[in-house]
Coordinates of C-alpha atoms and ligand atoms in Angstrom, one line a residue:
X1 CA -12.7 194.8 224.4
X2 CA -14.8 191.5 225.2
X3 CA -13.3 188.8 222.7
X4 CA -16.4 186.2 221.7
X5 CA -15.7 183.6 219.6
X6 CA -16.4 185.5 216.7
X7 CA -14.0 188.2 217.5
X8 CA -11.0 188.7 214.5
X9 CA -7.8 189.4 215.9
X10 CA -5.9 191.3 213.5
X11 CA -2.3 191.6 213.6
X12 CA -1.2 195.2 212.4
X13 CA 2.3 195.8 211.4
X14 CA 3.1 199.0 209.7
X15 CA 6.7 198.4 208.8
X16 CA 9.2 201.3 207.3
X17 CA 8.8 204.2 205.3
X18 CA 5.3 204.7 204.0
X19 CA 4.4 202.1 205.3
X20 CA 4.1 203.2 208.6
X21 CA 1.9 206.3 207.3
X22 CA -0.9 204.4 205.3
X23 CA -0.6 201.5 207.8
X24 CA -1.6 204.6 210.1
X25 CA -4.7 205.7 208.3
X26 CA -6.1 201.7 207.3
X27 CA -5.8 201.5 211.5
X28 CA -7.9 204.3 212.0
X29 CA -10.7 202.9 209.3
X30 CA -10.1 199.4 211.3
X31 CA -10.9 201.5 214.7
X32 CA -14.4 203.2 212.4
X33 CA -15.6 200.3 211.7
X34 CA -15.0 198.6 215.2
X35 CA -16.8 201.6 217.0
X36 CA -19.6 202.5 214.1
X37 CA -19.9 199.5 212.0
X38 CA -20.0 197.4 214.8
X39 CA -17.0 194.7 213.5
X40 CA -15.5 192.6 216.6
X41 CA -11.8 193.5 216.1
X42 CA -9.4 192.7 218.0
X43 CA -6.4 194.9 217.0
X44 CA -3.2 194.2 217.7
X45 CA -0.3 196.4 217.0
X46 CA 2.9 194.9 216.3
X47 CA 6.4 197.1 216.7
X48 CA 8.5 195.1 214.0
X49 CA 10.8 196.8 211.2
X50 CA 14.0 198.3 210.7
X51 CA 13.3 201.1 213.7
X52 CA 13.1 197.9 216.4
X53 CA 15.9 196.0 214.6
X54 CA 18.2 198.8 214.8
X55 CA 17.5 199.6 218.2
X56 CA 17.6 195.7 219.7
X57 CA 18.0 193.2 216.9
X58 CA 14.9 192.0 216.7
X59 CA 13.3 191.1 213.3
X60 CA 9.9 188.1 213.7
X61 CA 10.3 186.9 216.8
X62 CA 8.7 182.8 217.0
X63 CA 6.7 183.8 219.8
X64 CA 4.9 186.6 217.9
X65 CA 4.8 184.5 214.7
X66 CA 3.3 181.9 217.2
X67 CA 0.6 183.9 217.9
X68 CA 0.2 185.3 214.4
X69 CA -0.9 182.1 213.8
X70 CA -3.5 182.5 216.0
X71 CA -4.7 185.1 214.7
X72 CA -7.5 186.0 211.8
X73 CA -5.4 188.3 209.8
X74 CA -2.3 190.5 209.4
X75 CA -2.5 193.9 207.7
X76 CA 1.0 194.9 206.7
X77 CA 3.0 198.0 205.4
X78 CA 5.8 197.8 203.9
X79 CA 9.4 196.7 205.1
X80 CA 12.4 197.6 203.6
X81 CA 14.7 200.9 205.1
X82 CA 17.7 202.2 203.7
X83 CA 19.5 202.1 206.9
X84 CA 19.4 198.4 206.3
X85 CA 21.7 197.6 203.7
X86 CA 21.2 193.7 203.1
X87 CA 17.3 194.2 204.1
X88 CA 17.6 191.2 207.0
X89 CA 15.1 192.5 209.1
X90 CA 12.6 192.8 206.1
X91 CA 13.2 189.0 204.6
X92 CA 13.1 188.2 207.8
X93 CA 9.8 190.0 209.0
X94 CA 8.1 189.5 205.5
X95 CA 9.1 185.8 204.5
X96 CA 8.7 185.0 207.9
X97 CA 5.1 185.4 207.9
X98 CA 4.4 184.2 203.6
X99 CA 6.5 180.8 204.3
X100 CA 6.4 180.5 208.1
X101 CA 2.2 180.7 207.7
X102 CA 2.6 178.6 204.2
X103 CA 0.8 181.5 202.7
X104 CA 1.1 180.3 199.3
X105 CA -0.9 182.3 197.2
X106 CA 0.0 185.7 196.7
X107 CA -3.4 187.1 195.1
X108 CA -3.2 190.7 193.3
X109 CA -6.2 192.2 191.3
X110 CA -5.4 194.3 188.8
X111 CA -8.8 196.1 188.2
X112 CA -8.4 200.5 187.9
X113 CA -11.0 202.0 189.1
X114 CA -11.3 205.1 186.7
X115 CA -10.5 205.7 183.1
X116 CA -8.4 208.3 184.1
X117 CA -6.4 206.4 186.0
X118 CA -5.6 203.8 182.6
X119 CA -2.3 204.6 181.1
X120 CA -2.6 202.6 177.7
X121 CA -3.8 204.6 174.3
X122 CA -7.6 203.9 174.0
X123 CA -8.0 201.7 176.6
X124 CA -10.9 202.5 179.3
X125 CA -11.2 200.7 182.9
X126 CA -13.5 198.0 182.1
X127 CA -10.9 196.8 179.6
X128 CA -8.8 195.6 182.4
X129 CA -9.9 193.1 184.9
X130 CA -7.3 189.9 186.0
X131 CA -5.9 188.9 189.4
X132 CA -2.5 187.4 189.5
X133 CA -1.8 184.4 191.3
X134 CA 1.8 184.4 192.4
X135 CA 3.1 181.3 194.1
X136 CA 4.8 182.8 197.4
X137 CA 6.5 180.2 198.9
X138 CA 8.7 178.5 197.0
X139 CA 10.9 179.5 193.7
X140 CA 13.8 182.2 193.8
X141 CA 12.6 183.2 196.4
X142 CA 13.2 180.0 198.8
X143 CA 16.8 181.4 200.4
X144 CA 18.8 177.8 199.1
X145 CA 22.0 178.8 197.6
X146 CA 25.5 180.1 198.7
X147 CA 28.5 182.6 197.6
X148 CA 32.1 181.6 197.0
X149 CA 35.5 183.2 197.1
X150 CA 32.8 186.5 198.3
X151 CA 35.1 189.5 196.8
X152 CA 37.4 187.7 195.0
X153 CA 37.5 188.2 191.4
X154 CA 36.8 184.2 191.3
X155 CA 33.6 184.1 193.1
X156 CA 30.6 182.1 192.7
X157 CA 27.3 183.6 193.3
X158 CA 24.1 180.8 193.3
X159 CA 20.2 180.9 194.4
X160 CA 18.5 178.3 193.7
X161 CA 15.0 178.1 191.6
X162 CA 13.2 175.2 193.9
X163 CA 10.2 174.1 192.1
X164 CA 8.2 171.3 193.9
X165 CA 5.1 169.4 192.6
X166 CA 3.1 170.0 195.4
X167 CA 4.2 173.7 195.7
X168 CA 3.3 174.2 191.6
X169 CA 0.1 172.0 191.9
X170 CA -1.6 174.0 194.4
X171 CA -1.1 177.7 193.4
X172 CA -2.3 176.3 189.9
X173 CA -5.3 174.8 191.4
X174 CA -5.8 177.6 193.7
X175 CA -6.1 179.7 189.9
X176 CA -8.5 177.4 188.8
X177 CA -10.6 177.3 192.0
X178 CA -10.8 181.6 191.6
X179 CA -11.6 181.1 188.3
X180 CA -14.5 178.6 188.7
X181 CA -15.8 180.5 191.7
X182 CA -16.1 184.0 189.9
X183 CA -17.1 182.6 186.6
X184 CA -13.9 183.6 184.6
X185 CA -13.1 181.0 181.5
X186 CA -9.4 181.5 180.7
X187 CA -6.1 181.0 183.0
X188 CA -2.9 182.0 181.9
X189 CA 0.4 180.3 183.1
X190 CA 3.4 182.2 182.3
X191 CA 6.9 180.8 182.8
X192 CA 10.0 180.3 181.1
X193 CA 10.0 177.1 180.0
X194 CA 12.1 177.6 176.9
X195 CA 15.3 178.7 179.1
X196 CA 14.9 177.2 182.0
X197 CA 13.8 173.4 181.4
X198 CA 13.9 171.7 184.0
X199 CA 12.1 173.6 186.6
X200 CA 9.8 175.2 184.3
X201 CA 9.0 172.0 182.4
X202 CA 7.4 170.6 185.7
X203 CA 5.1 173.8 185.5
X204 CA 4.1 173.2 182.0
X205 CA 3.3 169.4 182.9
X206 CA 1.1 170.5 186.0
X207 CA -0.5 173.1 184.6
X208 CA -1.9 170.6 181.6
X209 CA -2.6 168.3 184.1
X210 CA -4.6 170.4 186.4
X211 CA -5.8 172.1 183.3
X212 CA -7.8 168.8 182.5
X213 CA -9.5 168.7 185.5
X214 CA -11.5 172.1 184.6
X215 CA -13.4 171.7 181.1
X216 CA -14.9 174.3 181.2
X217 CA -12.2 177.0 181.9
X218 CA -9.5 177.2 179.1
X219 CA -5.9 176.9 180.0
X220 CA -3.3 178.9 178.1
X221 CA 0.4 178.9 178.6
X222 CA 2.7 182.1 177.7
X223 CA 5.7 182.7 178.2
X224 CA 6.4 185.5 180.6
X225 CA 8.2 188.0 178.3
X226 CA 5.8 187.6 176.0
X227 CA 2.9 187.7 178.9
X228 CA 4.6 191.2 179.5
X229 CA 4.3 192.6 176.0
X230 CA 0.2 191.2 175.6
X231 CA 0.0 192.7 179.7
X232 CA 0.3 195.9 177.5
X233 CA -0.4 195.7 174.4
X234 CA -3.7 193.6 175.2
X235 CA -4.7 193.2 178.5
X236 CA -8.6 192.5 178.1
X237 CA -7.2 189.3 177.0
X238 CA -6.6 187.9 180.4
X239 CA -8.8 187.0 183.3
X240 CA -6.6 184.9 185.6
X241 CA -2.6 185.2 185.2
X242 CA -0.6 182.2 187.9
X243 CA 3.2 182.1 187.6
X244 CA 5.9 181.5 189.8
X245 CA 7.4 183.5 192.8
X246 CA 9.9 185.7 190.8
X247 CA 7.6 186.4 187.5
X248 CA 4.5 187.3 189.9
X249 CA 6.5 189.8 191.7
X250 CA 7.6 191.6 188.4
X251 CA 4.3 191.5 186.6
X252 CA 2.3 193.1 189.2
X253 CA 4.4 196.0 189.2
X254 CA 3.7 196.1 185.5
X255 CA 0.4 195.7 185.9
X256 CA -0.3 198.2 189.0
X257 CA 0.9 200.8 186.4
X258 CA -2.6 199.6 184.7
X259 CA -3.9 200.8 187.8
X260 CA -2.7 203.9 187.7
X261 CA 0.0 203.2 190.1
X262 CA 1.7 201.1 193.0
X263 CA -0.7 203.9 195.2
X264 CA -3.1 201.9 193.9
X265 CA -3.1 198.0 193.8
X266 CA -3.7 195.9 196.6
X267 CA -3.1 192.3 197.8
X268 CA -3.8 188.7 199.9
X269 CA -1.5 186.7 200.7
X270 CA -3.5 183.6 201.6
X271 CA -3.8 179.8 202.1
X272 CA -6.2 179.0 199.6
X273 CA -6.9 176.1 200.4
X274 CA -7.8 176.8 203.9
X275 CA -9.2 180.2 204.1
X276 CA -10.1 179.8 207.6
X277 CA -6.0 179.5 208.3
X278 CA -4.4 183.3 209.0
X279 CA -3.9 185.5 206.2
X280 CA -1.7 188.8 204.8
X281 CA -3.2 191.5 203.5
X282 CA -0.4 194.2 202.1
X283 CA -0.4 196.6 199.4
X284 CA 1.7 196.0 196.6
X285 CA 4.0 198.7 197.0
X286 CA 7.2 199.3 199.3
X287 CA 8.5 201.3 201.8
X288 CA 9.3 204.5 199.0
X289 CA 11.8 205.9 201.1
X290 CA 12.3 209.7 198.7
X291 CA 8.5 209.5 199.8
X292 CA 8.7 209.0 203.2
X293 CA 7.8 211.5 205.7
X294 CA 6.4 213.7 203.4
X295 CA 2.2 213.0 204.0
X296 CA 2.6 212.1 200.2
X297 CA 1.8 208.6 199.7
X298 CA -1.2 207.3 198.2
X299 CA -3.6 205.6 200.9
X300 CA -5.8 204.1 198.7
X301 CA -3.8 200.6 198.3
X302 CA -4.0 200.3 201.9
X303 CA -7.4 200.9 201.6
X304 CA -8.5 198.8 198.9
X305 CA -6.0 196.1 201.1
X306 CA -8.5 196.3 204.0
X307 CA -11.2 196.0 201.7
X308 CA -9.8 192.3 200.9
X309 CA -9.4 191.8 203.8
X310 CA -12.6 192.1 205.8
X311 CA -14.3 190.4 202.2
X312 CA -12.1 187.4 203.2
X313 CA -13.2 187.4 207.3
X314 CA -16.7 187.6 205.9
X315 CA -18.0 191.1 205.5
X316 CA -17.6 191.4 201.2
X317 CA -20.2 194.2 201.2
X318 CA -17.6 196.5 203.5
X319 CA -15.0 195.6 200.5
X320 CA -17.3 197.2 198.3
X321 CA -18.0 199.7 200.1
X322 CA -14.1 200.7 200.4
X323 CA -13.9 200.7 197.2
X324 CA -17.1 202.7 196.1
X325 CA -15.9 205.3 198.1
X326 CA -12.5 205.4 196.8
X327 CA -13.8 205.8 193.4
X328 CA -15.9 208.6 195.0
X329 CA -12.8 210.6 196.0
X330 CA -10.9 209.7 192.2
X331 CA -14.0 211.5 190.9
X332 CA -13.9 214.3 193.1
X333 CA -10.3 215.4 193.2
X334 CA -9.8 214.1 196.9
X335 CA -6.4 212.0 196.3
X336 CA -2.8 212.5 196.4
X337 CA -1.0 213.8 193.5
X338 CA -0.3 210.7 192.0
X339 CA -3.6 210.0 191.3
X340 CA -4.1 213.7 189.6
X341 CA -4.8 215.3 193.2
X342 CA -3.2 217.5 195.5
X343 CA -4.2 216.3 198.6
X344 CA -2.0 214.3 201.4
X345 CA -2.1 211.2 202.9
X346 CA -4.1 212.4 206.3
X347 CA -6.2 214.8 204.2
X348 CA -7.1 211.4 201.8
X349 CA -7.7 209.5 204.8
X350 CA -10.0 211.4 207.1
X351 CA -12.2 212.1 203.9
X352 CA -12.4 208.1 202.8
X353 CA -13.4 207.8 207.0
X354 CA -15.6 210.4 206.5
X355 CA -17.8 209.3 203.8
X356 CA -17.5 205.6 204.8
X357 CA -18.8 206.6 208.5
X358 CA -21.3 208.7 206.9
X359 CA -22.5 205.6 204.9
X360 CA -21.9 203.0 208.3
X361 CA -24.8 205.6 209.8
X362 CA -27.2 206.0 206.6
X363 CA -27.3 201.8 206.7
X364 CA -27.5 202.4 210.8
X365 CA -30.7 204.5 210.6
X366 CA -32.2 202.6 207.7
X367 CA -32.2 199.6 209.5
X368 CA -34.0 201.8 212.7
X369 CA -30.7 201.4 215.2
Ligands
NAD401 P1 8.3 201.1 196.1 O1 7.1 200.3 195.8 O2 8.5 201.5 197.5 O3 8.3 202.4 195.2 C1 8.3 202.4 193.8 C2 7.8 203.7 193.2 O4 6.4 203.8 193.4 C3 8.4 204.9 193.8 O5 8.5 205.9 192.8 C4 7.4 205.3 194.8 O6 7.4 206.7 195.2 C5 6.1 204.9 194.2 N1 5.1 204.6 195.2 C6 5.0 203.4 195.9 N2 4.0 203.4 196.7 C7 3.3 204.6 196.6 C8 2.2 205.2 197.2 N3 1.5 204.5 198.1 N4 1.8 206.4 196.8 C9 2.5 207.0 195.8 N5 3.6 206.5 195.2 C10 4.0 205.3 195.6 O7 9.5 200.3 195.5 P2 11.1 200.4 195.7 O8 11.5 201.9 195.7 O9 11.7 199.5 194.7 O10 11.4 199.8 197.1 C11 11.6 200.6 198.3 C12 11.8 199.6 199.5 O11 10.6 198.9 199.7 C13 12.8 198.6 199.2 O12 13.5 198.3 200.4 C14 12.0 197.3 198.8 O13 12.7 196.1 199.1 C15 10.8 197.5 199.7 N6 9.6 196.8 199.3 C16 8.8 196.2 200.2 C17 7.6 195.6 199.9 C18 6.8 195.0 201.0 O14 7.2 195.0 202.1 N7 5.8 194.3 200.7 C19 7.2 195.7 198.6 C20 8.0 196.3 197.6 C21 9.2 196.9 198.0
IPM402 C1 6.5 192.5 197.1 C2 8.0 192.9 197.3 C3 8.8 191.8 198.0 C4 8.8 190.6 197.1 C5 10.2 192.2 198.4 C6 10.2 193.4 199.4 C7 11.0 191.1 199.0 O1 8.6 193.4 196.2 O2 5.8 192.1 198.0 O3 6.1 192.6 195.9 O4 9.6 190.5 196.2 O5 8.0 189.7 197.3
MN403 MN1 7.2 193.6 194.5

């Protein structure tokens, strides 16, 4: 293809498992609305995961994260392989890109797009609307600690919880910026402040501070377990949820089953500060290995992924457009069983391409081309 200066280059890395398989069908949509919808995309297809590690070693190579930087976007699978016991190659693939492209805000809606799809007693869709902001870069997550006498019944086991201002600052004021830009009034912090005071008492001290500088949004601290329970019991209570690395990761698989489903939720990994900077864009969910293989998983994610992602290189309508049609198919039976269908993964996919071409052509002719 001719790259212009406006062309995206999009890294595309399927990983393992399922992965691999919706990674496969969000490509193909990629390839529609390169040919039909007339978006300059560059894709570029990336052979990383526990297949390649297996076979040579490798897991993110600095070359390929070098030119990852370089790049507009990445649209990931999953990673993670039972044939990989200690999940190297996945840390290693995933982390790499989160910390190596200081990717710092992990950003996960949590909007279902059908009552049906609501688990909760009495509670409809439009009762649930909030986007987690998960700090990505730092916390539990941030690989310091060691093990000691390993095997011995005297061994020591530590990871560190690293907490920095700058690192707490920004996700908080990257909540507050979403929250001012879409209008929302209320962010929640959630930590555990009552445990574990030293890290967590730098969170609550930010999160006033930063708190201050908003007026006119309200700032609300919770403790995570009891974040959990309102998540729940109450979720039309929250708008904008920020927490730490750890926390984020647990409450958005709590609140994809809002969703109805992992098959469901979708995600940015971003620089919020710098949006012009590379992004990841990767459903929540993993590899589900007992799924694998099977043309069973739900595409959707990956689709709703790829929605966020061209709305973040500049093309918000095709976001809406995903997800218009995706609530076309909840309504008509076309999904995978998860989702109450009895479709596969392929099946799903050529009928989202379907309708979505059909649509790129109806605005096509309208507009005389
Ligand atoms: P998982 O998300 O793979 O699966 C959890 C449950 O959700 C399973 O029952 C699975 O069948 C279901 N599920 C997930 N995605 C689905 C889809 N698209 N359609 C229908 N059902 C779906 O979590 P897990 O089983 O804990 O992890 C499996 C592997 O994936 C592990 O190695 C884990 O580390 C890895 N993982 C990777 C990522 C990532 O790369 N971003 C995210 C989460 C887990
Ligand atoms: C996620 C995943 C990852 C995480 C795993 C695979 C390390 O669960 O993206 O939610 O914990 O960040
Ligand atoms: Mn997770």
């Amino acid at each position: 293809m001719t790259v212009t200066p406006s062309t995206k280059k999009i890294a595309i890395l399927p990983g393992d498992g399922i992965g691999k398989e919706v990674i496969a069908e969000a490509r193909e949509l990629l390839e529609l609305y390169r040919e039909k919808g007339g978006l300059p995309l560059d894709l570029w297809d990336l052979d990383l995961g526990a297949d390649r590690y297996l076979n040579d070693g490798t897991t993110m190579p600095d070359d390929v994260l070098a030119d990852i930087h370089r790049s507009s976007a990445v649209l990931l699978g999953a990673l993670g392989d039972p044939r990989v016991p200690d999940q190297r190659h996945a840390r290693e693939i995933l982390f790499g890109i989160r910390f190596g492209c200081d990717l710092y805000a992990n950003v996960r809606p949590v909007r279902p797009l059908a009552d049906s799809l609501v688990p909760l007693k009495n509670k409809r869709a439009e009762q649930i609307d909030f986007v987690v902001f998960r700090e990505n870069t730092e916390g539990l997550y941030a690989d310091i600690g060691g093990q000691l006498r390993r095997g011995t019944a005297d061994e020591i086991a530590i990871s560190e919880d690293v907490n920095t201002r700058k690192g707490v600052e920004r996700i908080i004021v990257a909540a507050f910026e979403h929250a001012k830009t879409t209008g929302k009034t209320r962010v929640h912090m959630a930590d555990k402040s009552n445990a574990m005071r030293h890290a967590h008492d730098l969170w609550q001290r930010v999160f006033r501070e930063v708190s201050g500088r908003y007026p006119g949004i309200e700032g609300e601290h919770m403790y995570i377990d009891a974040l959990c329970l309102k998540v729940v019991q109450a979720p039309e209570a929250f708008q904008v949820i920020v927490t730490n690395n750890l926390f984020g990761d647990i409450v958005t698989d709590l609140a994809a089953a809002l969703q109805g489903g992992l098959g469901m939720a979708a995600s940015a990994n971003v620089h919020a500060a710098d949006p012009s900077r590379v992004a990841m864009f990767e459903p929540v969910h993993g590899s589900a290995p007992m799924l694998a293989g099977k043309d069973a998983a739900n595409p959707f994610a990956a689709f709703l992924t790829v929605g966020m992602m061209l709305s973040h290189l500049g093309w918000p309508a095709e976001e809406r457009r995903i997800e218009e049609t995706v609530v076309r198919a909840l309504t008509l039976g076309r999904c995978t069983s998860d989702v109450g269908g009895a479709l596969g993964t392929k099946a799903v996919g050529a009928f989202v391409r379907g309708e979505i071409g059909r649509s790129l052509d109806a605005f096509r002719s309208m507009l005389g081309g």
